[in-house]
Coordinates of C-alpha atoms and ligand atoms in Angstrom, one line a residue:
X27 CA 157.9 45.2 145.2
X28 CA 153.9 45.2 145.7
X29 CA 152.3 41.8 144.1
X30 CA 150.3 42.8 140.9
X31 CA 147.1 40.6 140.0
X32 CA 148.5 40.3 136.7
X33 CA 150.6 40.9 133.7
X34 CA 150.1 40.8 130.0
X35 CA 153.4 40.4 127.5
X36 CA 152.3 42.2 124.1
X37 CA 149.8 44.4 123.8
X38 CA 148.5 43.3 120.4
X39 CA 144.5 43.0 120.1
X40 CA 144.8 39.6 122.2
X41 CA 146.2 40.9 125.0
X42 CA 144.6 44.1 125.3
X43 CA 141.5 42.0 125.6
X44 CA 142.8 39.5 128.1
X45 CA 144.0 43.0 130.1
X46 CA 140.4 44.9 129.7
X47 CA 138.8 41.5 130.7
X48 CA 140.5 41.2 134.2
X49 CA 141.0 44.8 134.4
X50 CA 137.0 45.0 134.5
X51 CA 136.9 42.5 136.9
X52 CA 138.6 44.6 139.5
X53 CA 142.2 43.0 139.4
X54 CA 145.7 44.8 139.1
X55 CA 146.9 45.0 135.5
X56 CA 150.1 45.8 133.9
X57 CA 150.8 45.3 129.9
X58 CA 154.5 45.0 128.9
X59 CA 154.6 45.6 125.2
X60 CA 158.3 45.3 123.3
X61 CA 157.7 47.7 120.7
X62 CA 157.7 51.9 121.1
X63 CA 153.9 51.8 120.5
X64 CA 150.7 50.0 121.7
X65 CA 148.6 47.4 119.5
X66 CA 150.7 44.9 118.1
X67 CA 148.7 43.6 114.8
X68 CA 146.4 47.0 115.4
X69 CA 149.0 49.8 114.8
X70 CA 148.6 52.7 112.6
X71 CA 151.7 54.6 112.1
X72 CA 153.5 57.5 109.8
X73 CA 156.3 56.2 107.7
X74 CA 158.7 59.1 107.7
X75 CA 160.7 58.1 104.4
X76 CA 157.3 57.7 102.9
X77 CA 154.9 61.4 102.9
X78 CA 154.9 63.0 105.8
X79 CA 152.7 62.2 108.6
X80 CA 150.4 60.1 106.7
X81 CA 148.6 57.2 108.3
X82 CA 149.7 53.3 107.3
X83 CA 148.2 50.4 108.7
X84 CA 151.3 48.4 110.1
X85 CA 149.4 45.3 110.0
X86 CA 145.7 44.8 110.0
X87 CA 143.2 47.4 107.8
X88 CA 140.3 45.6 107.2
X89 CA 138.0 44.5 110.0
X90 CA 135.2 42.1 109.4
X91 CA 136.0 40.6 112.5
X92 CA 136.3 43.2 115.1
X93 CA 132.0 43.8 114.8
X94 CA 131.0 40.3 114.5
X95 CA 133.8 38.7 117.1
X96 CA 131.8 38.2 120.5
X97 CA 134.4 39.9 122.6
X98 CA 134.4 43.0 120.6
X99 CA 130.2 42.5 120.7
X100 CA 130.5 42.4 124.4
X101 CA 133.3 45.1 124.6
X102 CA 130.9 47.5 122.2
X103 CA 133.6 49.1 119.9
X104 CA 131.1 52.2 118.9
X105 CA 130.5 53.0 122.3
X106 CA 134.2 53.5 123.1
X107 CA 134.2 55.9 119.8
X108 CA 135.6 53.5 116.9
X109 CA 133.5 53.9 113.8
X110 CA 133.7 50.8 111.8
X111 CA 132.5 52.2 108.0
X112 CA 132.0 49.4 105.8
X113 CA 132.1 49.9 101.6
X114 CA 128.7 48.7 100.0
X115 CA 132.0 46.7 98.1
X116 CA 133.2 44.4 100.5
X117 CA 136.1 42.5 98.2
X118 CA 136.7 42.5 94.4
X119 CA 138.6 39.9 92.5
X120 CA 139.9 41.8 89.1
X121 CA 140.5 39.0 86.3
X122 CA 142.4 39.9 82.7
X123 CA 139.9 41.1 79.9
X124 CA 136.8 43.4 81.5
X125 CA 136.3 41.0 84.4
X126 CA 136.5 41.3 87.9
X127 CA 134.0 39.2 90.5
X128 CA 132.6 41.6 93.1
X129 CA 131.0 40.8 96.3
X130 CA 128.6 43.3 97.8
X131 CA 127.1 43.8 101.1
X132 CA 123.8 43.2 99.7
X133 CA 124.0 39.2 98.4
X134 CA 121.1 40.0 96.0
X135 CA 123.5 42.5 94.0
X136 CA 126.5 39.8 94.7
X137 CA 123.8 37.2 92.8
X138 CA 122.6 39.1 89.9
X139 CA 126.2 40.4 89.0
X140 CA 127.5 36.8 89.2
X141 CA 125.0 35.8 86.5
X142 CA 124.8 32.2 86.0
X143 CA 126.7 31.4 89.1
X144 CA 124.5 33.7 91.7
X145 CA 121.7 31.2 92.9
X146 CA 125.2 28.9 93.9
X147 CA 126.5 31.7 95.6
X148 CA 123.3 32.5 97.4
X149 CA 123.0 28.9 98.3
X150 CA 126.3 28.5 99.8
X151 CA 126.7 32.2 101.6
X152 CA 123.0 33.0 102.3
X153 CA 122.2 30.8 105.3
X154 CA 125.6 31.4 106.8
X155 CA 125.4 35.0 106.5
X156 CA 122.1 35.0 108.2
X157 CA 123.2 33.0 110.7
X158 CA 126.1 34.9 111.6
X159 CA 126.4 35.2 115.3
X160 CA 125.9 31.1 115.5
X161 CA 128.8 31.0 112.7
X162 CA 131.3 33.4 114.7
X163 CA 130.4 31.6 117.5
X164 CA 131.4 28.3 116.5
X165 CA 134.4 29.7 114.2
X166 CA 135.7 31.6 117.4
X167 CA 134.7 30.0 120.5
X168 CA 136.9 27.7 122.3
X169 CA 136.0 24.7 120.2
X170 CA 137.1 21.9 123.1
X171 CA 134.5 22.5 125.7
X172 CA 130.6 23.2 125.1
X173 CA 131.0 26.1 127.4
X174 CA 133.6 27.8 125.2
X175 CA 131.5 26.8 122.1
X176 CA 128.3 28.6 123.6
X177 CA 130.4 31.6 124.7
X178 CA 129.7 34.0 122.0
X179 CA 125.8 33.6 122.0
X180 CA 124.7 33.7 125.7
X181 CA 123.7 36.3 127.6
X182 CA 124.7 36.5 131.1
X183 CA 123.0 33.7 133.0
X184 CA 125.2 31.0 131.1
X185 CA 124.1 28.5 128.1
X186 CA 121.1 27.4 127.7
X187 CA 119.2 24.6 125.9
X188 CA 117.7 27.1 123.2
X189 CA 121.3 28.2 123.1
X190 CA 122.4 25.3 121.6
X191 CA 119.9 24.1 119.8
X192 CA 120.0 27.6 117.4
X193 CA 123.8 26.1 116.7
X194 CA 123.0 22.9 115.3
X195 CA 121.6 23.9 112.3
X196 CA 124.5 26.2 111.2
X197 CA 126.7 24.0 112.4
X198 CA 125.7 21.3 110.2
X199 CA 125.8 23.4 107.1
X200 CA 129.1 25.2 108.4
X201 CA 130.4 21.8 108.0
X202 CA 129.0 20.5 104.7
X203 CA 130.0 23.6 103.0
X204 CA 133.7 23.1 104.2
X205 CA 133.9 20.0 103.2
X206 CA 132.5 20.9 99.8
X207 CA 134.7 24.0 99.8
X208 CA 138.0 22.2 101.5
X209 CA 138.2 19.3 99.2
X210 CA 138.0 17.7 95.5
X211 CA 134.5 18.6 95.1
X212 CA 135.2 23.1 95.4
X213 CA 135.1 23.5 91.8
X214 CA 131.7 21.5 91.5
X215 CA 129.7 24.1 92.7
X216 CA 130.7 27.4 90.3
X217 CA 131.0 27.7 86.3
X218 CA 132.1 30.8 86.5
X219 CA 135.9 32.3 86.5
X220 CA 134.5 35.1 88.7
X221 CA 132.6 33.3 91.3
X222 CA 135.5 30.7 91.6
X223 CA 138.5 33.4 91.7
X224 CA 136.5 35.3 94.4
X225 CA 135.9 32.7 97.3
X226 CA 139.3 31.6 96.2
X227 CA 140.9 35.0 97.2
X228 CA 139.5 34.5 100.5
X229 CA 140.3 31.1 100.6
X230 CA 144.2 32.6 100.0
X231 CA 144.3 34.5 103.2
X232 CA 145.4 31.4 105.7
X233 CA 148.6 31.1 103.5
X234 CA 147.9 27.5 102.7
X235 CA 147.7 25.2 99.9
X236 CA 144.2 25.1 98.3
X237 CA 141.8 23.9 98.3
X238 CA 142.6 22.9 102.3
X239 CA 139.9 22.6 105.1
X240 CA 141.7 25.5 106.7
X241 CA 141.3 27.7 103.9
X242 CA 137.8 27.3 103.5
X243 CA 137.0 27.6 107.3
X244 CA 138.3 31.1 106.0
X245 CA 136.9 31.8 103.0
X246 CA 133.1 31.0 104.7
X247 CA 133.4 32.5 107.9
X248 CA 134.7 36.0 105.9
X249 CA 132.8 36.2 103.3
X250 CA 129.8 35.3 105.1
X251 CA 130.3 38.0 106.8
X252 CA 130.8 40.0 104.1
X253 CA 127.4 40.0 103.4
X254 CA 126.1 39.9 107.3
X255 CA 125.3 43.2 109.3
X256 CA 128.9 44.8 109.3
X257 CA 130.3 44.2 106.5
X258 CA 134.3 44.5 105.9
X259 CA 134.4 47.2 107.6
X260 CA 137.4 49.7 107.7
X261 CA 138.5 52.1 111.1
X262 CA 138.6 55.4 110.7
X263 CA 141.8 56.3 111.7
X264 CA 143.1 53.1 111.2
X265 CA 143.5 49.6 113.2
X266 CA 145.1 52.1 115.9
X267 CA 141.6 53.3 116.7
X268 CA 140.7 50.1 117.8
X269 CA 143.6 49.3 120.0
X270 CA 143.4 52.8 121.3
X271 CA 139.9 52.2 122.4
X272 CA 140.6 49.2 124.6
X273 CA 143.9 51.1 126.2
X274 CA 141.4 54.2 127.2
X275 CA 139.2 51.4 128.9
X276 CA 142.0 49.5 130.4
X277 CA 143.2 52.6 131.9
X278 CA 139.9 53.5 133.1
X279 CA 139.7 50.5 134.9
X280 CA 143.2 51.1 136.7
X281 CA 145.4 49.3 134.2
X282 CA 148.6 50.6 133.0
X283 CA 150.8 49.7 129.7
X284 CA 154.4 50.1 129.6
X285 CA 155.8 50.2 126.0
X286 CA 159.7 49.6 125.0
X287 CA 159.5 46.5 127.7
X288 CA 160.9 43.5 125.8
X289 CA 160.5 40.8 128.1
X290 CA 163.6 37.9 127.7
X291 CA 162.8 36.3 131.0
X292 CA 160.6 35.9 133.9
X293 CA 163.4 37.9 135.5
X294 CA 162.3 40.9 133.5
X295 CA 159.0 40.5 134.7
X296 CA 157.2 41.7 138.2
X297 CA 155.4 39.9 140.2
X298 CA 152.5 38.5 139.7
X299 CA 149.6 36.4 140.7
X300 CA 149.2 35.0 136.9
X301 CA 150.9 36.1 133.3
X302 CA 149.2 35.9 130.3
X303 CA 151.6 35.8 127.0
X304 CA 150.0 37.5 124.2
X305 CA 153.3 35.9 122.5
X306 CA 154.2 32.6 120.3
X307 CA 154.6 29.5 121.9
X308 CA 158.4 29.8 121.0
X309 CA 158.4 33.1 122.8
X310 CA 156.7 31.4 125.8
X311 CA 158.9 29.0 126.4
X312 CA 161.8 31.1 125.8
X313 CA 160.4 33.0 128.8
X314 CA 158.4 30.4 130.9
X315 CA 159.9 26.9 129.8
X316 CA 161.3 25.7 133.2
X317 CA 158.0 26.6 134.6
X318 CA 155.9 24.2 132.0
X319 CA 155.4 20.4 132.3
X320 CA 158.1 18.4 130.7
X321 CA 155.1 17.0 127.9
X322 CA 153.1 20.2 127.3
X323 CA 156.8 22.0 126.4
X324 CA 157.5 19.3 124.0
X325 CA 154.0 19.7 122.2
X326 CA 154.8 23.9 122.1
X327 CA 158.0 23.0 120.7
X328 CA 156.0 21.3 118.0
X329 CA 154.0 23.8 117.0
X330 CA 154.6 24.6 113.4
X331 CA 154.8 28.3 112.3
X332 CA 153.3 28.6 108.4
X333 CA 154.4 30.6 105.6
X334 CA 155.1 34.4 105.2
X335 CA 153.7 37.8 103.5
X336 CA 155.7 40.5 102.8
X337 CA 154.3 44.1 102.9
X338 CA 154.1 46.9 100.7
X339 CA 153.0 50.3 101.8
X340 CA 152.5 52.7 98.7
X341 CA 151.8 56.5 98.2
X342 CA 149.7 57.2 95.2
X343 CA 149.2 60.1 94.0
X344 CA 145.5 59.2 92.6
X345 CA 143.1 56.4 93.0
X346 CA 144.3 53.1 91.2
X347 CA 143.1 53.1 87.7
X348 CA 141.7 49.4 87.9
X349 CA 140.4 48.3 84.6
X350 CA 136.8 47.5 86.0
X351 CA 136.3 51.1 87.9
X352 CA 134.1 49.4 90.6
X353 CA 136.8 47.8 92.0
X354 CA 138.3 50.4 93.4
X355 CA 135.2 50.8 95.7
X356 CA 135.9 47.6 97.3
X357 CA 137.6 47.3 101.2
X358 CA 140.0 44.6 99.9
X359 CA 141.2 43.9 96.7
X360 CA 142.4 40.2 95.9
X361 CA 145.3 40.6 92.9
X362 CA 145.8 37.3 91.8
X363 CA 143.7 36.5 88.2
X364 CA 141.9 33.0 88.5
X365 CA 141.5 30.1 90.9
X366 CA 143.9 28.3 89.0
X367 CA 146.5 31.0 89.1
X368 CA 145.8 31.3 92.8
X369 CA 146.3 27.7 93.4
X370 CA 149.7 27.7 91.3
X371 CA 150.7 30.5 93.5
X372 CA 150.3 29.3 97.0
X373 CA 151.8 26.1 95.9
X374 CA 154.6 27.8 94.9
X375 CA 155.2 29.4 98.1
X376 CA 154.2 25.7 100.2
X377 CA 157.0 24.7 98.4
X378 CA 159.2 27.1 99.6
X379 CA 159.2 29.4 96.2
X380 CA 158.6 32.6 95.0
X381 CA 155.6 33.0 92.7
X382 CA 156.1 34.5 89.7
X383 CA 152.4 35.8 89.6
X384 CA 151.8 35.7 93.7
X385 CA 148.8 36.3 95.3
X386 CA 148.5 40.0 96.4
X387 CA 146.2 41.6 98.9
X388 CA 145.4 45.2 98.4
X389 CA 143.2 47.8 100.5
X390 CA 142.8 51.4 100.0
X391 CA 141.4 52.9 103.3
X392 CA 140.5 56.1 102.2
X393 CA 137.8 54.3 100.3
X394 CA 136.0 54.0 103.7
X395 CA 138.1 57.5 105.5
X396 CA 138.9 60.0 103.3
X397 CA 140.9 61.2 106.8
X398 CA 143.6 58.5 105.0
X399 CA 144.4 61.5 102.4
X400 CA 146.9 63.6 102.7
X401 CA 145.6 66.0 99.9
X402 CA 146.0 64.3 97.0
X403 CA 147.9 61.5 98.1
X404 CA 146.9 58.4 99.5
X405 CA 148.1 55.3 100.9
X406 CA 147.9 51.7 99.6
X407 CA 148.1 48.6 101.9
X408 CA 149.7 45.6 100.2
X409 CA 150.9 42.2 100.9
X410 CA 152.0 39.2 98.7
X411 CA 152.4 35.8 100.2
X412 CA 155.9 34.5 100.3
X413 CA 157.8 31.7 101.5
X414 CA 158.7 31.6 105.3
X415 CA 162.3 33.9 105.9
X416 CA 161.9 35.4 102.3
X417 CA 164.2 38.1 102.3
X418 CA 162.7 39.7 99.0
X419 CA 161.8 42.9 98.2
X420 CA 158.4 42.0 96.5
X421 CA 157.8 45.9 95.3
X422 CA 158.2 45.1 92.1
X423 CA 155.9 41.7 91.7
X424 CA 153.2 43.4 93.6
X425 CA 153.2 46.6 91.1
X426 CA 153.5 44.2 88.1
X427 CA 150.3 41.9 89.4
X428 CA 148.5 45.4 90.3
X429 CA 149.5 46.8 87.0
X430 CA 148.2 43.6 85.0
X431 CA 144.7 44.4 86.2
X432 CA 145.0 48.7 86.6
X433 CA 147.5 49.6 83.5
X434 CA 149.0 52.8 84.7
X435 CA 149.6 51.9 88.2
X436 CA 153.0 52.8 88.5
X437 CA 152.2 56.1 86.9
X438 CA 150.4 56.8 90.3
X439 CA 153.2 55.5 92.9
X440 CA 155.1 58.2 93.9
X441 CA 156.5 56.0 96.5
X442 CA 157.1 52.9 98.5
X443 CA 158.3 50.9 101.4
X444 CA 158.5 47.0 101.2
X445 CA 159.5 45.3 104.5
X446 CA 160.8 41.9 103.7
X447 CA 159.1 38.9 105.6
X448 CA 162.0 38.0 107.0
X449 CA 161.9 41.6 108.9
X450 CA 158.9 41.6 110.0
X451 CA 160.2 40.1 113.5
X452 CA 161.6 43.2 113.9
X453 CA 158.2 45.4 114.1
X454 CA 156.4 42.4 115.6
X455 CA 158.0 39.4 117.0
X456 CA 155.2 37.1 117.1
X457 CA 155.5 36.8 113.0
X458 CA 158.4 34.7 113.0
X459 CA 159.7 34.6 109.2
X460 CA 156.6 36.7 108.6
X461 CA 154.3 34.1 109.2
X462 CA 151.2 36.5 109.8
X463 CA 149.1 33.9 111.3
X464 CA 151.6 33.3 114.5
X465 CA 151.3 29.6 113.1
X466 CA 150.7 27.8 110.4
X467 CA 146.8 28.1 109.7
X468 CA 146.0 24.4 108.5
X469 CA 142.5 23.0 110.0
X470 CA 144.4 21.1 112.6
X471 CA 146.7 23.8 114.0
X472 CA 143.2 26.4 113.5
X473 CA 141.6 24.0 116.0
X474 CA 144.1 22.8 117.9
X475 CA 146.7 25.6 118.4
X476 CA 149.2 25.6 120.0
X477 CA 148.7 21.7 121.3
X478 CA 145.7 19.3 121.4
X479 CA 145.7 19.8 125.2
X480 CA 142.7 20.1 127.0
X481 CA 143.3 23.3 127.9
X482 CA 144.4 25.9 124.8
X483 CA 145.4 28.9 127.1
X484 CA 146.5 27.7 130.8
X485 CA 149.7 26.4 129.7
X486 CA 151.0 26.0 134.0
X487 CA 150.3 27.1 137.2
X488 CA 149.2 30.9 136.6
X489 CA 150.6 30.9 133.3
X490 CA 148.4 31.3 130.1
X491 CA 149.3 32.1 126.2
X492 CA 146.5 34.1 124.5
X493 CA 147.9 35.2 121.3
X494 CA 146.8 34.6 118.2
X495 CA 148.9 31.4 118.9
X496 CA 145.5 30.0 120.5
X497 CA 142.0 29.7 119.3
X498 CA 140.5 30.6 117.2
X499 CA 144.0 32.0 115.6
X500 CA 145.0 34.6 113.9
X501 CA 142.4 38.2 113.3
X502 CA 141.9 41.3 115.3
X503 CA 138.5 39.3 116.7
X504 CA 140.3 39.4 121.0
X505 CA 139.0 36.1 121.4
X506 CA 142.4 34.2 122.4
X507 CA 142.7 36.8 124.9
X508 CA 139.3 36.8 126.2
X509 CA 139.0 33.4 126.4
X510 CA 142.4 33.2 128.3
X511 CA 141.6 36.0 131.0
X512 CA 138.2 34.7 131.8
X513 CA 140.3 31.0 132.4
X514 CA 142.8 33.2 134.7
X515 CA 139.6 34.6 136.2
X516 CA 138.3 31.7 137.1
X517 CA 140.9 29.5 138.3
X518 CA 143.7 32.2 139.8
X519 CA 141.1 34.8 141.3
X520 CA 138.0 32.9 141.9
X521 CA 136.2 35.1 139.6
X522 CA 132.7 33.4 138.3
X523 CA 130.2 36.2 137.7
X524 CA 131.3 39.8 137.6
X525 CA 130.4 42.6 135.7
X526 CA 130.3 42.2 131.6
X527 CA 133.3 41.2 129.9
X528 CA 134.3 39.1 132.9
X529 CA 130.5 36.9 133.2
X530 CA 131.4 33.3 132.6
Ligands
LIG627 C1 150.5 42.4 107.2 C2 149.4 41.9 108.0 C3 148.1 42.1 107.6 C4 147.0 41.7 108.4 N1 145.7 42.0 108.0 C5 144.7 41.7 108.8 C6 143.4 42.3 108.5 O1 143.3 43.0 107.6 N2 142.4 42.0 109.4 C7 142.6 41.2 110.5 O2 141.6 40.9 111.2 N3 143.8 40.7 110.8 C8 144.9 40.9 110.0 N4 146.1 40.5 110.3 C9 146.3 39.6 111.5 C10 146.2 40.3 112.8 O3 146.9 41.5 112.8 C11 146.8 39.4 113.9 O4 146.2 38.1 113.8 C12 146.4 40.0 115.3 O5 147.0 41.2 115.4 C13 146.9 39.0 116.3 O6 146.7 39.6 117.6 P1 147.6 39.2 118.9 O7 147.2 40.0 120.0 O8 147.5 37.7 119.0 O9 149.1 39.5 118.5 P2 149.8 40.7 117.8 O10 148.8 41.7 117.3 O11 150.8 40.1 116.9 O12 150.6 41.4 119.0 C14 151.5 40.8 119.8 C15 152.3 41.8 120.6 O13 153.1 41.2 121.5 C16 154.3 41.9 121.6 N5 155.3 41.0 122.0 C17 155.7 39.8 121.5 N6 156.7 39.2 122.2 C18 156.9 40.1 123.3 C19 157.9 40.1 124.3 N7 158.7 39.0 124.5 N8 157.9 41.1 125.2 C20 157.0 42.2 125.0 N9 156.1 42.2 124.0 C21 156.1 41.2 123.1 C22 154.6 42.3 120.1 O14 155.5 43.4 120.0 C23 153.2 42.7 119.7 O15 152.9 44.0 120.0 C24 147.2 41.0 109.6 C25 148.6 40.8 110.0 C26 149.6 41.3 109.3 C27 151.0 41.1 109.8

């Protein structure tokens, strides 16, 4: 059997990166991905029981990320054909009574509409949207060596002085405001029900008790970009766009992906110079244990998966009827009424319940594609966090919390398909319970996932994880990967400076 350069198990956005990165630097690639299709977290796929041959986003739908993350810079998603259309909306927050906060694209609306509370919100998200690129590149660069830091902002001749001297600045408030936001002091800032319910939705995303450090790392870096240069943006086509774009380049560059290839053991896989796992740690040492130092495999076995969403894709047979019209413009809809509310909520599920009012994300693509609709039906993207393993079918709390704030929602469903958390191993293994995030995304295991080793991706000798499992976590951003193949590059293949994607 000939000796490939290397293989890449799953071929979510993480490892399609890690494969288009050493792919472009000339090496032998092979992707082994265990489900019938390619893309992981990036899939786009009919639900046959639901309306025929329309498009659901399995996963992933909204995309602020995939513009601003500096692989997906580097990799140029336009250029390989993905358009990336972002609402003037970016999120709403709909609140009982004729009440919704609303956060535009342009922070000047966001401001005025927020009323008392908009110079706050300008304070707090202005500088950090205009400093974006130093923000992502903090937020997603490999936080344990300067190098890694630096990664997303240098051109090709490595770091330099001016480089990190443009960090310090946003670093510094990057910090204060996540202290502010992570802590005691959050509510100090807002009087408002609005502003305070809409950073908190975003806040909601990591799964987390709140306020938590990790949940405001969140809330800033997303709705900074919110109102930076791409917006939440929204695929047409779907997430699947994205992935398909980076398996046309990997093939290009001589790189093949094999789907239906569940890998159990290293025996199931060829040979190869050096394996990167697009997988969870769990998964890796399922796989690669005996090959891993006796202390690094304790830390993995450590490593503490977080709790779960449960999805629910509907078919509507008209636009939601949302009780403030505008918020139907936005990319993402946060369901869960006030901060307080939220806060119940997500302690409910920390503690291992079931909300009775959980917190609900909601996106209607065809806000940003009308090539969603199927006449006129459209699809609706939901999720509701949920304990880890929940076996619940949350159809009917999500259309109650929808129908709070759009009264007549269920007279628009003509149909639906919930898939448990507990089952949503089955479409994706890497979401153990349904844990979304491949790990539980406190600030501690955000930083230093999957162990505080030195190292976040080589894991042994020619053996890397790159998931979503790594830094900077969980989003379709291809930085775990990236950071992982360009390590692979380096150390197994001598690799320094090669074209593009590979430069490091
Ligand atoms: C419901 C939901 C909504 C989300 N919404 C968003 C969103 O709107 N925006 C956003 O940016 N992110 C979102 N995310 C998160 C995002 O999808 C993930 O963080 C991202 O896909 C992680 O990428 P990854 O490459 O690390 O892993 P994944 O995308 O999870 O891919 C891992 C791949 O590896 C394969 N695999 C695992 N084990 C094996 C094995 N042993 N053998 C072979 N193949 C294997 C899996 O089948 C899978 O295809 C969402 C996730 C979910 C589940």
């Amino acid at each position: 059997m000939t000796l490939l350069d290397a293989v890449v198990v799953g071929s979510g956005p993480n490892g399609l990166a890690a494969a288009v990165t050493l792919a472009r630097a000339g090496l032998g690639v092979r992707v082994l991905e265990a489900q019938p299709t390619v893309g992981g977290g990036a899939r786009t796929v009919a639900i046959p029981e639901l309306a025929d041959g329309m498009p659901f986003d399995l996963c992933s739908a909204v995309h602020p990320l995939a513009w601003a993350s500096p692989f997906f810079r580097a990799f140029d998603l336009p250029a390989h054909g993905v358009e990336l259309v972002a609402p003037d909306l970016a999120y709403a927050q709909p609140l009982d009574g004729d009440r919704a906060g609303l956060a535009y694209r342009d922070l000047a609306r966001t401001a005025e509409r927020l009323g008392p509370d908009g110079d706050a919100w300008r304070d707090l998200l202005g500088p950090l949207a205009a400093d974006w690129r130093q923000m992502t590149a903090l937020a997603m660069g490999d936080k344990r060596t300067l190098r890694g830091m630096l990664d997303g902002l240098r051109g090709e001749h490595g770091p330099t002085a001016s480089d990190l001297a443009s960090m310090v600045r946003p670093g510094l408030r990057f910090g204060a405001a996540l202290l502010e936001q992570g802590g005691p002091r959050w509510d100090r800032r807002f009087l408002t029900d609005e502003a305070k319910a809409l950073l908190t939705g975003v806040a909601a995303h990591g799964i987390t008790p709140l306020p938590s450090l990790g949940g405001a790392g969140t809330a800033l870096l997303l709705a900074a970009l919110a109102h930076a240069d791409g917006g939440w943006a929204i695929p047409l086509g779907g997430s699947q766009a994205i992935t398909d774009a980076m398996v046309r380049d990997l093939e290009a560059h001589g790189g093949t992906v094999e789907t239906g290839r569940r890998v159990e053991s290293w025996s199931d896989l060829p040979p190869a110079r050096a394996v990167l796992f697009d997988t969870t740690p769990r998964t890796l040492l399922r796989i690669a244990g005996d090959r891993i130092g006796p202390a690094r495999r304790a830390a993995l076995g450590r490593f503490r998966y977080g709790n779960a969403a449960a999805k629910v894709d509907f078919v509507l047979d008209g636009p939601v009827p949302w009780r403030v019209p505008e918020v139907g413009y936005a990319s993402t809809v946060h369901v869960g009424g006030t901060r307080a509310e939220m806060v119940i909520a997500e302690d409910a599920v920390a503690h291992g319940l079931h909300a009775e009012r959980p917190v609900v994300l909601v996106s209607d693509p065809s806000v940003a594609d009308l090539s969603r609709l199927r006449g006129p039906r459209r699809p609706l993207w939901s999720y509701a966090h949920v304990p880890a393993g929940s076996t619940e079918d949350v159809t009917e709390p999500v259309t109650r919390q929808i129908e709070r704030f759009a009264p007549g929602f269920r007279d628009v469903v003509v149909g639906s398909r919930c898939i448990p958390a507990a089952q949503m191993e089955r479409h994706n293994q890497n979401y153990p319970g349904g844990d979304i995030s491949a790990g539980e995304a406190t600030m501690w295991q955000l930083v230093a996932r999957p162990t505080a080793a030195p190292d976040p991706y080589q894991i042994a000798e020619g053996v890397y994880l790159c998931s979503a499992s790594t830094p900077p976590g969980p989003g379709v951003h291809g930085m775990g990967g990236w950071h992982a193949a360009r390590r692979a590059l380096l150390r197994d293949f001598d690799v320094r400076h090669a074209h593009g994607l590979a430069a490091g």
